[in-house]
């Protein structure tokens, strides 16, 4: 870095078409996060990456070409002024609201998210958290969206230094010209981008969570934007005097971006190769505006699009906290809640932009020459903007805080849930086998569930459990983790009778209580449950690697055939997965085929197959609970998809005397309604997995059902 005495490069006015792309990107992100529509709206982040790579690389190249150096003091000073003030305010407000509204465990989690976000490490924090299958359905952090800011800033911790280092190295051997600068920059960003894209192609299938959040798999998107900046002079010359080609390129890019957010789904392999669609669309639209603004590009250049583009950074910062807190404060409010969330998000963004983002970004901070005169001029220019913006910001935040405070101090009551109004949970007329009579242990569980449904206040003991995890011991957690599970599974007990447990993380969640019951009965129990690997002959993906699950299935089938256990116990989630290589939810017919074939493959290798249905998919308690909520706000009902799959399990048991079914929903629901707690214990650790202390509390009912299915008494 040379002396900063060189003159600063001239500033370029903001391009209206780029502001329009920003507007499109932030609006589809907001709508997707709020409404789930358009379902590929998350691709707006990828458009932002391209814009960022183009603008920042263009700034660096113009500075080097104009001054012969890159001032990192000025560069990072401008980044701090542009990014940090507004981001920090959002972090502070979000943490404060978290402690006011959320349970303590979730508020503490949000605080740590804020720390990671402030240090630009939120993407790695989320990547690590995402590898925990027992955290499935974990409460969404209102700061989750900061991952993209972390990716950008990590990229800019490296790219400017790499660029300058290569330029200085080149200058030692021959003179640096404008052409050689561009060639060197283009070659280096090309290598970086291609390497990043290849790695993204590998990781997107091998480790989807890490691929989504990793800077290494996202760098190519910023690199595409950087490449457009490097080639800007050539692009400008090729489009000079060709208004029609410029307009066509702009509209084509816009069309690709719009189509991509409707074609792409959450099941698309991401970020590579599917992110190519929005990335290339954004690159085309940006390239079209180099040298001159495209004609007839009113969708991108109109005043509304330009203004939304101006406030897009503040809107991006505020939109997710507005959604998360809005859904907490107005659960089930439908259109009204969505509308209020939009209004609050935009109002906070407008106020934040005028009071914080723009004034501080344009301030003389980090600029030494004529500091006193510069600050005086700045105050004169932005005094009104800051005053009105701050007033609006305080008005919105005061209204929100007042609403929260009034609601918190008001008595929390809720009508007793009328359990008798729901349809029967089994969704069927019955099975061929005679249903066992309900014993006293199950009657006690049913009574506890009914008591919970009639409760209008949260028990203090339950509140303290929210967000504390599954309660599973390290021994059992490691047994189902593909990184730590031993070959051949884990084994407990030394009895002559043997049982094997098969399934995914839902089976692993039941393993501790099943092992306790069976080993007390003199059994040896082996668990082959594996996180993320559903029990099916279909090639399913639910966050895990398809190849790893295929290997696990083959090993499990072989072990059961070789050992011929006395019993095989199977439980697996009622799939929310998709067949690898396809999109959309798995149809019940396909699920039935895959599950039935997998069960039939086991039947001939054991005396008894026990099909234990998973607990019904329920609301995430750490999301539906707040200091404002009543227990009724967290009551769930089994979905039709769940009921259909439970019927399949009953049909299998009814058609084969060696197969027995245990319907676990009776431990979580009564008359079609599922409370979040019973017997002063949470029933679920998340939306899918049972809370271990609750399983312990209802052990007598589980033991009766399991021993009855095995047609055994006490050993």
XYZ file of C-alpha atoms in Angstrom:
715
model
C 0.000 0.000 0.000
C 1.463 3.342 -1.039
C 0.964 6.706 0.543
C -2.595 7.995 0.491
C -1.415 11.377 -0.768
C -2.527 10.457 -4.275
C -5.807 11.963 -5.352
C -8.877 9.852 -4.848
C -10.458 8.426 -7.973
C -13.552 10.244 -9.177
C -16.833 8.933 -7.823
C -19.357 7.461 -10.224
C -23.068 8.147 -9.929
C -25.276 5.246 -8.956
C -26.697 3.474 -11.972
C -30.477 3.422 -11.935
C -30.632 -0.012 -13.534
C -28.389 -1.504 -10.835
C -30.613 0.041 -8.181
C -33.510 -1.632 -9.974
C -31.780 -5.024 -9.781
C -31.235 -4.411 -6.071
C -34.925 -3.617 -5.702
C -35.927 -6.834 -7.441
C -33.487 -8.847 -5.336
C -34.579 -7.503 -1.962
C -38.315 -7.674 -2.744
C -38.230 -11.338 -3.807
C -36.124 -12.205 -0.758
C -38.596 -10.412 1.546
C -41.636 -12.047 -0.074
C -40.076 -15.508 -0.059
C -39.140 -15.300 3.600
C -42.544 -13.900 4.532
C -44.944 -15.804 2.285
C -42.901 -18.622 0.820
C -43.601 -17.048 -2.590
C -41.932 -16.902 -5.013
C -40.393 -20.154 -3.790
C -37.049 -19.306 -5.376
C -36.955 -15.801 -3.936
C -33.865 -16.671 -1.917
C -31.974 -16.343 -5.221
C -32.183 -12.590 -4.720
C -29.146 -12.946 -2.465
C -27.192 -14.332 -5.412
C -28.124 -11.264 -7.448
C -26.734 -9.109 -4.637
C -23.469 -11.028 -4.758
C -23.041 -10.271 -8.466
C -23.778 -6.576 -7.942
C -21.338 -6.392 -5.056
C -18.552 -8.131 -6.959
C -19.054 -5.774 -9.925
C -19.135 -2.542 -7.943
C -16.303 -3.296 -5.525
C -13.950 -4.680 -8.149
C -14.708 -1.753 -10.428
C -13.900 0.638 -7.603
C -10.577 -1.093 -6.895
C -9.541 -1.140 -10.553
C -10.458 2.484 -11.166
C -8.489 3.523 -8.109
C -5.412 1.579 -9.172
C -5.603 2.832 -12.748
C -6.158 6.415 -11.615
C -3.713 6.667 -8.729
C -1.265 3.786 -9.133
C -2.202 2.264 -5.786
C -5.081 0.898 -3.699
C -5.655 2.632 -0.385
C -6.811 -0.072 1.963
C -7.404 2.537 4.648
C -9.923 4.257 2.409
C -11.359 0.984 1.101
C -12.017 -0.622 4.470
C -13.023 2.714 5.971
C -15.716 3.026 3.337
C -16.782 -0.592 3.914
C -17.127 0.084 7.635
C -19.172 3.246 7.034
C -21.343 1.468 4.474
C -21.972 -1.774 6.348
C -21.405 -1.514 10.074
C -23.590 1.336 11.471
C -26.977 0.181 10.190
C -26.090 -3.478 10.754
C -25.084 -2.762 14.351
C -28.316 -0.914 15.119
C -30.339 -3.848 13.797
C -28.279 -6.245 15.890
C -28.805 -4.241 19.066
C -32.542 -3.802 18.545
C -32.974 -7.483 17.675
C -31.098 -8.668 20.751
C -33.130 -6.309 22.980
C -36.422 -7.542 21.534
C -35.207 -11.124 21.860
C -34.780 -10.781 25.614
C -38.158 -9.069 25.868
C -40.127 -11.615 23.844
C -38.284 -14.936 23.567
C -37.549 -17.558 26.230
C -34.150 -17.116 27.847
C -32.459 -19.899 25.877
C -33.572 -18.491 22.533
C -32.650 -14.941 23.550
C -29.163 -16.129 24.471
C -28.895 -17.898 21.126
C -29.856 -14.679 19.335
C -27.180 -12.839 21.308
C -24.518 -15.254 20.111
C -25.863 -14.911 16.576
C -25.393 -11.161 16.962
C -21.796 -11.653 18.043
C -21.080 -13.908 15.072
C -22.828 -11.454 12.757
C -20.904 -8.457 14.071
C -17.660 -10.365 13.503
C -18.794 -11.369 9.992
C -18.759 -15.074 10.837
C -22.476 -15.842 10.859
C -22.278 -18.037 7.765
C -19.882 -20.468 9.448
C -21.893 -20.374 12.653
C -25.029 -21.395 10.762
C -23.164 -24.021 8.747
C -21.980 -25.691 11.935
C -25.413 -25.517 13.549
C -27.008 -26.943 10.418
C -25.098 -30.205 10.754
C -27.050 -31.116 13.915
C -29.921 -33.344 12.785
C -31.403 -33.290 16.249
C -31.770 -29.542 15.742
C -34.215 -30.206 12.896
C -36.960 -27.632 13.055
C -34.927 -25.514 15.462
C -36.196 -21.982 15.967
C -35.195 -19.627 13.180
C -32.834 -16.892 14.268
C -33.977 -13.347 13.411
C -30.332 -12.745 12.440
C -29.992 -15.726 10.137
C -29.864 -13.488 7.057
C -26.566 -11.930 8.180
C -24.811 -14.943 6.676
C -24.702 -13.234 3.279
C -23.020 -10.130 4.714
C -20.426 -12.413 6.266
C -19.745 -14.077 2.925
C -19.239 -10.711 1.216
C -16.919 -9.282 3.827
C -14.850 -12.470 4.010
C -14.455 -12.255 0.248
C -13.288 -8.659 0.564
C -10.829 -9.553 3.283
C -9.003 -11.541 0.590
C -9.769 -10.286 -2.921
C -8.336 -6.716 -2.716
C -5.100 -7.996 -1.181
C -4.792 -10.732 -3.767
C -5.388 -8.249 -6.575
C -2.869 -5.701 -5.316
C -0.297 -8.386 -4.548
C -0.467 -9.722 -8.101
C -0.255 -6.223 -9.567
C 2.781 -5.332 -7.448
C 4.447 -8.635 -8.304
C 3.852 -8.020 -12.005
C 5.218 -4.461 -11.703
C 8.568 -5.817 -10.517
C 9.193 -7.386 -13.906
C 7.515 -5.101 -16.425
C 5.535 -1.861 -16.611
C 1.896 -2.027 -15.569
C -0.531 -0.685 -18.158
C -4.301 -0.416 -18.133
C -4.475 -3.467 -20.400
C -2.111 -5.574 -18.282
C -4.004 -4.555 -15.129
C -7.255 -5.814 -16.599
C -5.693 -8.997 -17.957
C -4.060 -9.804 -14.633
C -7.236 -9.043 -12.691
C -9.329 -11.063 -15.139
C -7.019 -14.052 -15.014
C -6.905 -14.117 -11.223
C -10.640 -13.694 -10.702
C -11.218 -16.289 -13.403
C -9.129 -18.855 -11.557
C -10.827 -17.990 -8.262
C -14.307 -18.214 -9.783
C -13.780 -21.466 -11.645
C -12.219 -23.097 -8.578
C -15.073 -21.886 -6.387
C -17.711 -23.115 -8.840
C -16.135 -26.558 -9.149
C -15.983 -26.843 -5.363
C -19.603 -25.670 -5.155
C -20.652 -28.413 -7.576
C -19.005 -30.986 -5.315
C -20.206 -29.625 -1.977
C -23.773 -28.886 -3.103
C -24.466 -32.617 -3.209
C -21.931 -33.897 -0.679
C -22.623 -31.340 2.068
C -25.591 -29.100 1.168
C -25.620 -27.108 4.403
C -21.973 -26.134 4.195
C -22.307 -25.453 0.485
C -25.150 -23.027 1.106
C -23.277 -20.937 3.657
C -19.639 -21.364 2.677
C -17.650 -18.472 1.262
C -15.645 -21.003 -0.734
C -18.762 -22.171 -2.586
C -20.184 -18.650 -2.998
C -17.052 -16.862 -4.154
C -17.736 -17.583 -7.825
C -20.934 -15.506 -7.647
C -19.025 -12.427 -6.531
C -16.356 -13.451 -9.036
C -18.826 -13.264 -11.935
C -19.612 -9.689 -10.954
C -15.899 -8.951 -10.630
C -15.283 -10.402 -14.089
C -17.899 -8.051 -15.574
C -16.094 -5.128 -13.908
C -12.749 -6.281 -15.338
C -14.223 -6.545 -18.817
C -16.221 -3.308 -18.510
C -14.133 -1.283 -21.041
C -14.419 -4.006 -23.666
C -18.128 -4.471 -22.984
C -18.716 -0.727 -23.226
C -16.943 -0.548 -26.576
C -18.848 -3.533 -27.978
C -22.195 -1.987 -27.025
C -21.375 1.590 -28.049
C -23.923 2.847 -30.574
C -25.909 -0.399 -30.372
C -28.954 0.669 -28.365
C -31.004 -2.291 -29.558
C -28.437 -4.859 -28.454
C -28.053 -3.075 -25.114
C -31.809 -3.105 -24.535
C -32.139 -6.744 -25.587
C -29.339 -7.770 -23.222
C -30.945 -5.861 -20.359
C -34.381 -7.390 -20.892
C -32.927 -10.865 -21.335
C -31.064 -10.544 -18.042
C -34.185 -9.276 -16.292
C -36.259 -12.117 -17.725
C -33.759 -14.729 -16.554
C -33.722 -13.258 -13.049
C -37.523 -13.214 -12.833
C -37.927 -16.706 -14.267
C -35.258 -18.074 -11.925
C -37.161 -17.167 -8.751
C -40.140 -19.184 -9.996
C -38.235 -22.119 -11.502
C -35.845 -22.603 -8.582
C -37.159 -24.334 -5.470
C -35.683 -25.041 -2.032
C -34.988 -28.576 -3.270
C -32.812 -27.345 -6.162
C -29.149 -28.306 -5.858
C -27.658 -25.112 -4.449
C -25.613 -23.027 -5.004
C -24.247 -24.974 -7.955
C -25.431 -25.401 -10.570
C -28.834 -23.761 -10.122
C -27.545 -20.391 -8.867
C -26.140 -19.906 -12.357
C -29.594 -18.735 -13.449
C -29.932 -15.617 -11.245
C -26.184 -14.976 -11.374
C -25.996 -14.940 -15.163
C -29.234 -12.978 -15.379
C -27.863 -10.301 -13.056
C -24.541 -10.271 -14.915
C -26.291 -9.728 -18.246
C -28.434 -6.897 -16.905
C -25.388 -5.215 -15.333
C -23.322 -5.595 -18.498
C -26.111 -4.026 -20.563
C -25.778 -0.766 -18.638
C -22.024 -0.327 -19.008
C -21.322 2.905 -20.878
C -24.953 3.948 -21.230
C -28.305 3.199 -19.653
C -30.433 0.720 -21.622
C -33.488 2.200 -23.283
C -36.991 1.059 -22.325
C -35.719 -0.502 -19.085
C -38.428 1.195 -17.094
C -38.973 -1.795 -14.797
C -35.478 -1.310 -13.431
C -35.063 2.464 -13.820
C -38.375 3.886 -12.615
C -38.311 6.082 -9.477
C -39.956 3.448 -7.272
C -37.443 0.755 -8.220
C -34.585 3.201 -7.777
C -35.743 4.199 -4.289
C -36.276 0.617 -3.160
C -32.801 -0.084 -4.524
C -31.474 2.862 -2.506
C -32.909 1.453 0.729
C -32.300 -2.196 -0.210
C -29.469 -2.698 2.276
C -31.484 -1.337 5.198
C -34.527 -3.273 4.003
C -32.513 -6.472 3.835
C -31.234 -5.902 7.378
C -34.684 -5.258 8.840
C -36.852 -7.631 6.854
C -35.971 -10.850 8.663
C -36.265 -9.549 12.240
C -39.585 -7.996 11.194
C -40.788 -11.374 9.905
C -39.601 -13.446 12.868
C -40.908 -11.044 15.508
C -44.065 -10.386 13.489
C -44.927 -14.070 13.319
C -44.264 -14.336 17.049
C -46.400 -11.340 17.964
C -49.200 -12.144 15.512
C -49.320 -15.955 15.220
C -51.927 -17.196 12.808
C -53.002 -13.677 11.883
C -52.840 -14.417 8.165
C -53.066 -11.552 5.693
C -53.214 -8.894 8.390
C -50.021 -10.165 9.980
C -48.257 -10.292 6.619
C -49.364 -6.758 5.811
C -48.213 -5.417 9.185
C -44.858 -7.156 8.781
C -44.362 -5.567 5.352
C -45.285 -2.123 6.649
C -43.013 -2.357 9.692
C -40.123 -3.762 7.635
C -40.333 -1.006 5.021
C -40.898 1.732 7.623
C -37.831 0.681 9.595
C -35.801 0.471 6.385
C -36.790 3.958 5.230
C -36.086 5.471 8.640
C -32.812 3.582 9.021
C -31.631 4.585 5.545
C -32.216 8.302 6.085
C -31.154 8.465 9.740
C -28.213 6.062 9.788
C -27.090 4.380 6.585
C -26.848 7.251 4.093
C -25.642 10.046 6.427
C -22.862 7.941 7.973
C -21.831 6.477 4.631
C -21.446 9.999 3.207
C -19.777 11.394 6.326
C -16.129 12.589 6.428
C -15.321 9.754 8.837
C -11.850 8.336 8.049
C -11.131 11.334 5.816
C -8.392 13.503 7.320
C -8.059 16.506 4.959
C -10.219 19.526 5.892
C -11.965 17.520 8.610
C -13.613 20.496 10.356
C -14.984 22.036 7.159
C -16.090 18.652 5.873
C -18.000 17.812 9.043
C -19.664 21.223 9.013
C -20.790 20.738 5.429
C -21.967 17.222 6.211
C -24.084 18.351 9.157
C -25.664 21.043 7.052
C -26.476 18.608 4.246
C -27.876 15.743 6.333
C -29.342 17.475 9.374
C -32.932 17.292 8.162
C -32.561 13.769 6.782
C -31.184 12.494 10.057
C -33.776 14.372 12.090
C -36.767 13.066 10.184
C -35.279 9.616 9.767
C -34.495 9.347 13.474
C -37.989 10.545 14.335
C -39.527 7.926 12.091
C -37.230 5.216 13.421
C -38.049 6.090 17.025
C -41.754 6.254 16.233
C -41.798 2.764 14.717
C -39.618 1.171 17.378
C -41.536 2.913 20.177
C -44.842 1.659 18.786
C -43.520 -1.898 18.570
C -41.980 -1.793 22.038
C -45.124 -0.249 23.519
C -47.259 -2.971 21.992
C -44.937 -5.636 23.370
C -44.785 -4.048 26.823
C -48.569 -3.683 27.072
C -49.130 -7.231 25.933
C -46.457 -8.638 28.233
C -47.919 -6.983 31.307
C -51.478 -7.985 30.400
C -52.702 -11.268 31.876
C -52.104 -14.149 29.497
C -55.245 -16.179 29.131
C -56.610 -18.482 26.545
C -59.814 -20.439 26.233
C -59.641 -24.075 27.141
C -59.069 -26.081 23.975
C -62.104 -28.135 23.075
C -60.410 -31.420 22.411
C -63.635 -33.228 21.636
C -64.250 -31.164 18.483
C -61.345 -32.678 16.545
C -61.544 -35.628 14.199
C -60.108 -38.945 15.373
C -56.378 -38.971 14.992
C -55.991 -42.329 13.321
C -57.865 -41.249 10.221
C -59.119 -44.758 9.532
C -62.036 -47.026 10.245
C -59.847 -49.701 11.820
C -57.540 -52.569 10.924
C -57.929 -56.312 10.648
C -56.094 -56.949 13.917
C -57.921 -56.473 17.168
C -56.717 -53.302 18.829
C -55.263 -53.766 22.331
C -57.187 -52.347 25.239
C -55.910 -49.126 26.724
C -53.999 -49.802 29.929
C -53.726 -47.594 33.014
C -50.333 -46.212 31.952
C -51.731 -44.941 28.637
C -54.822 -43.580 30.403
C -52.487 -41.566 32.630
C -50.709 -40.154 29.568
C -54.043 -39.274 27.947
C -55.178 -37.503 31.101
C -51.945 -35.497 31.242
C -52.403 -34.420 27.619
C -55.991 -33.382 28.290
C -54.858 -31.390 31.337
C -52.257 -29.612 29.205
C -54.851 -28.744 26.560
C -56.962 -27.110 29.245
C -54.111 -25.074 30.720
C -54.095 -21.300 30.132
C -50.631 -20.549 31.521
C -47.178 -21.954 30.816
C -45.697 -23.966 33.698
C -42.430 -22.411 34.822
C -40.630 -25.752 34.561
C -41.658 -26.080 30.920
C -40.522 -22.571 30.033
C -37.084 -23.350 31.431
C -36.831 -26.394 29.137
C -37.554 -24.520 25.894
C -34.556 -24.405 23.589
C -32.340 -26.535 25.828
C -31.940 -29.370 23.328
C -33.201 -32.924 23.096
C -31.868 -34.104 26.444
C -30.119 -37.015 24.745
C -26.886 -38.307 26.205
C -23.629 -37.966 24.284
C -23.380 -41.744 23.975
C -26.615 -42.056 22.024
C -26.021 -38.882 20.003
C -22.657 -40.137 18.765
C -24.147 -43.512 17.890
C -26.417 -41.939 15.239
C -23.945 -39.389 13.929
C -22.299 -40.537 10.676
C -19.062 -38.874 11.764
C -18.824 -40.833 15.018
C -21.011 -43.946 14.656
C -19.026 -47.195 14.910
C -19.179 -49.840 12.201
C -22.001 -52.237 12.905
C -23.859 -49.756 15.103
C -23.948 -49.544 18.897
C -24.885 -52.417 21.172
C -26.290 -52.519 24.717
C -27.077 -55.464 26.969
C -25.896 -59.088 26.912
C -29.104 -61.092 26.821
C -29.829 -64.021 24.528
C -32.763 -62.351 22.803
C -31.712 -59.659 20.343
C -33.397 -56.616 18.820
C -32.165 -54.294 16.088
C -33.337 -50.683 15.757
C -33.518 -49.266 12.222
C -34.429 -45.828 10.912
C -33.289 -42.221 10.807
C -32.858 -39.599 13.550
C -36.394 -40.269 14.792
C -35.360 -43.850 15.510
C -32.230 -42.556 17.206
C -34.403 -40.311 19.374
C -36.349 -43.350 20.617
C -33.217 -45.449 21.114
C -32.491 -44.486 24.763
C -35.943 -45.392 26.095
C -36.221 -48.536 23.961
C -32.776 -49.700 25.072
C -33.649 -49.104 28.727
C -36.874 -51.089 28.445
C -35.462 -54.023 26.517
C -32.203 -54.409 28.425
C -34.237 -54.439 31.652
C -36.115 -57.345 30.054
C -32.880 -59.208 29.374
C -32.438 -58.289 25.705
C -29.411 -57.263 23.690
C -30.201 -54.192 21.595
C -28.245 -52.960 18.590
C -29.035 -49.538 17.096
C -28.365 -48.937 13.408
C -30.358 -45.694 13.347
C -28.579 -43.040 11.305
C -29.271 -39.312 11.154
C -30.712 -38.163 7.855
C -31.177 -41.640 6.381
C -34.843 -42.550 6.088
C -35.949 -46.171 6.107
C -36.898 -46.685 2.471
C -35.721 -48.340 -0.701
C -35.991 -44.966 -2.428
C -32.953 -42.747 -2.826
C -34.103 -40.019 -0.469
C -32.372 -36.877 0.687
C -33.259 -35.020 3.875
C -30.139 -32.992 4.419
C -27.716 -35.935 4.395
C -25.567 -37.277 1.612
C -27.394 -39.787 -0.574
C -24.262 -41.907 -1.072
C -23.663 -42.200 2.673
C -27.261 -43.284 3.258
C -27.075 -45.880 0.476
C -24.000 -47.398 2.128
C -25.744 -47.392 5.504
C -28.838 -49.142 4.113
C -26.737 -51.848 2.498
C -24.793 -52.416 5.720
C -27.970 -52.519 7.825
C -29.711 -54.983 5.500
C -26.682 -57.259 5.479
C -26.322 -57.205 9.257
C -29.998 -58.085 9.814
C -29.785 -60.953 7.336
C -26.619 -62.320 8.941
C -27.629 -61.986 12.591
C -31.323 -62.987 12.277
C -32.416 -60.966 15.352
C -35.485 -61.902 17.366
C -37.047 -58.517 16.634
C -36.490 -55.522 14.394
C -37.926 -52.176 15.497
C -38.348 -49.588 12.752
C -39.218 -45.924 13.002
C -38.593 -43.200 10.449
C -39.973 -39.772 9.773
C -43.101 -39.596 7.629
C -41.093 -38.136 4.845
C -40.583 -34.447 4.245
C -37.850 -35.465 1.844
C -37.603 -35.739 -1.900
C -36.228 -38.376 -4.213
C -32.661 -37.396 -5.061
C -32.550 -35.438 -8.293
C -36.202 -34.345 -8.109
C -38.039 -31.446 -6.533
C -41.206 -31.111 -4.489
C -42.541 -33.082 -1.553
C -42.528 -36.863 -1.812
C -46.033 -38.127 -2.762
C -47.570 -40.523 -0.278
C -47.799 -43.201 -2.983
C -44.047 -43.079 -3.596
C -43.340 -43.026 0.131
C -45.589 -46.062 0.588
C -43.746 -47.997 -2.089
C -40.298 -47.255 -0.693
C -41.279 -47.897 2.925
C -43.223 -51.088 2.191
C -40.410 -52.585 0.128
C -37.902 -51.804 2.877
C -40.108 -53.432 5.519
C -40.734 -56.530 3.399
C -36.974 -56.947 2.903
C -36.603 -57.307 6.682
C -39.582 -59.545 7.413
C -37.916 -62.812 6.422
C -34.884 -62.212 8.650
C -36.616 -61.863 12.028
C -39.465 -63.296 14.055
C -41.117 -59.947 14.734
C -41.097 -56.542 13.048
C -42.360 -53.615 15.122
C -43.280 -50.463 13.219
C -43.197 -47.499 15.592
C -44.749 -44.423 14.010
C -42.878 -41.161 14.553
C -44.336 -38.412 16.665
C -46.578 -36.078 14.655
C -44.820 -33.097 13.118
C -45.599 -30.196 15.441
C -45.015 -26.502 15.893
C -41.550 -25.430 16.998
C -42.122 -24.513 20.647
C -39.227 -22.056 20.773
C -40.989 -20.144 17.976
C -44.634 -20.333 19.024
C -43.773 -19.642 22.674
C -43.171 -16.067 23.728
C -43.819 -13.929 26.749
C -47.058 -13.007 24.954
C -48.349 -16.467 24.126
C -50.632 -18.973 25.781
C -50.168 -22.756 25.617
C -53.018 -22.928 23.096
C -50.799 -21.037 20.618
C -48.492 -24.062 20.470
C -51.139 -26.761 20.078
C -50.712 -28.717 16.854
C -52.786 -31.152 14.831
C -51.427 -34.041 12.758
C -51.296 -33.244 9.056
C -53.191 -35.239 6.464
C -49.855 -36.471 5.141
C -49.050 -37.875 8.566
C -52.431 -39.565 8.869
C -52.076 -41.124 5.412
C -48.696 -42.611 6.252
C -49.895 -43.829 9.652
C -52.663 -45.652 7.798
C -50.032 -47.359 5.637
C -48.257 -48.589 8.781
C -51.513 -50.004 10.161
C -52.294 -51.714 6.872
C -48.886 -53.408 6.839
C -49.413 -54.668 10.377
C -52.941 -55.807 9.598
C -51.840 -57.858 6.615
C -48.940 -59.765 8.202
C -48.990 -61.526 11.601
C -45.234 -61.001 12.020
C -45.633 -57.222 11.848
C -46.946 -55.113 14.738
C -47.644 -51.388 14.792
C -47.233 -48.975 17.693
C -48.860 -45.592 17.104
C -46.796 -43.108 19.035
C -49.209 -40.238 18.390
C -51.207 -41.553 21.351
C -48.298 -40.400 23.520
C -48.399 -36.877 22.107
C -51.989 -36.152 21.078
C -55.519 -36.697 22.279
C -58.524 -36.473 19.947
C -56.420 -34.919 17.224
C -54.846 -32.171 19.336
C -51.197 -32.196 20.395
C -50.105 -29.892 23.249
C -46.518 -28.727 23.547
C -46.111 -30.205 27.032
C -47.555 -32.702 29.468
C -46.624 -33.766 32.977
C -44.523 -30.577 33.265
C -42.259 -31.736 30.435
C -41.966 -30.569 26.862
C -43.177 -33.317 24.568
C -40.809 -32.415 21.718
C -37.274 -31.070 21.506
C -38.100 -29.530 18.115
C -40.750 -30.207 15.490
C -39.801 -33.846 14.970
C -37.827 -35.430 17.816
C -39.288 -36.342 21.228
C -37.890 -34.645 24.303
C -35.978 -37.317 26.216
C -37.226 -36.413 29.730
C -40.804 -36.697 28.444
C -40.157 -40.190 27.085
C -38.745 -41.099 30.471
C -41.833 -39.682 32.174
C -44.191 -41.791 30.062
C -42.010 -44.915 30.092
C -44.761 -47.151 31.550
C -47.000 -46.450 28.537
C -44.148 -47.020 26.081
C -43.158 -50.224 27.872
C -46.705 -51.582 27.763
C -46.952 -50.860 24.042
C -43.534 -52.303 23.184
C -43.833 -55.505 25.210
C -47.354 -55.978 23.924
C -46.137 -55.651 20.331
C -43.403 -58.186 21.027
C -45.985 -60.399 22.747
C -43.782 -60.587 25.817
C -44.195 -60.213 29.495
C -41.446 -59.357 31.928
C -38.352 -61.515 31.614
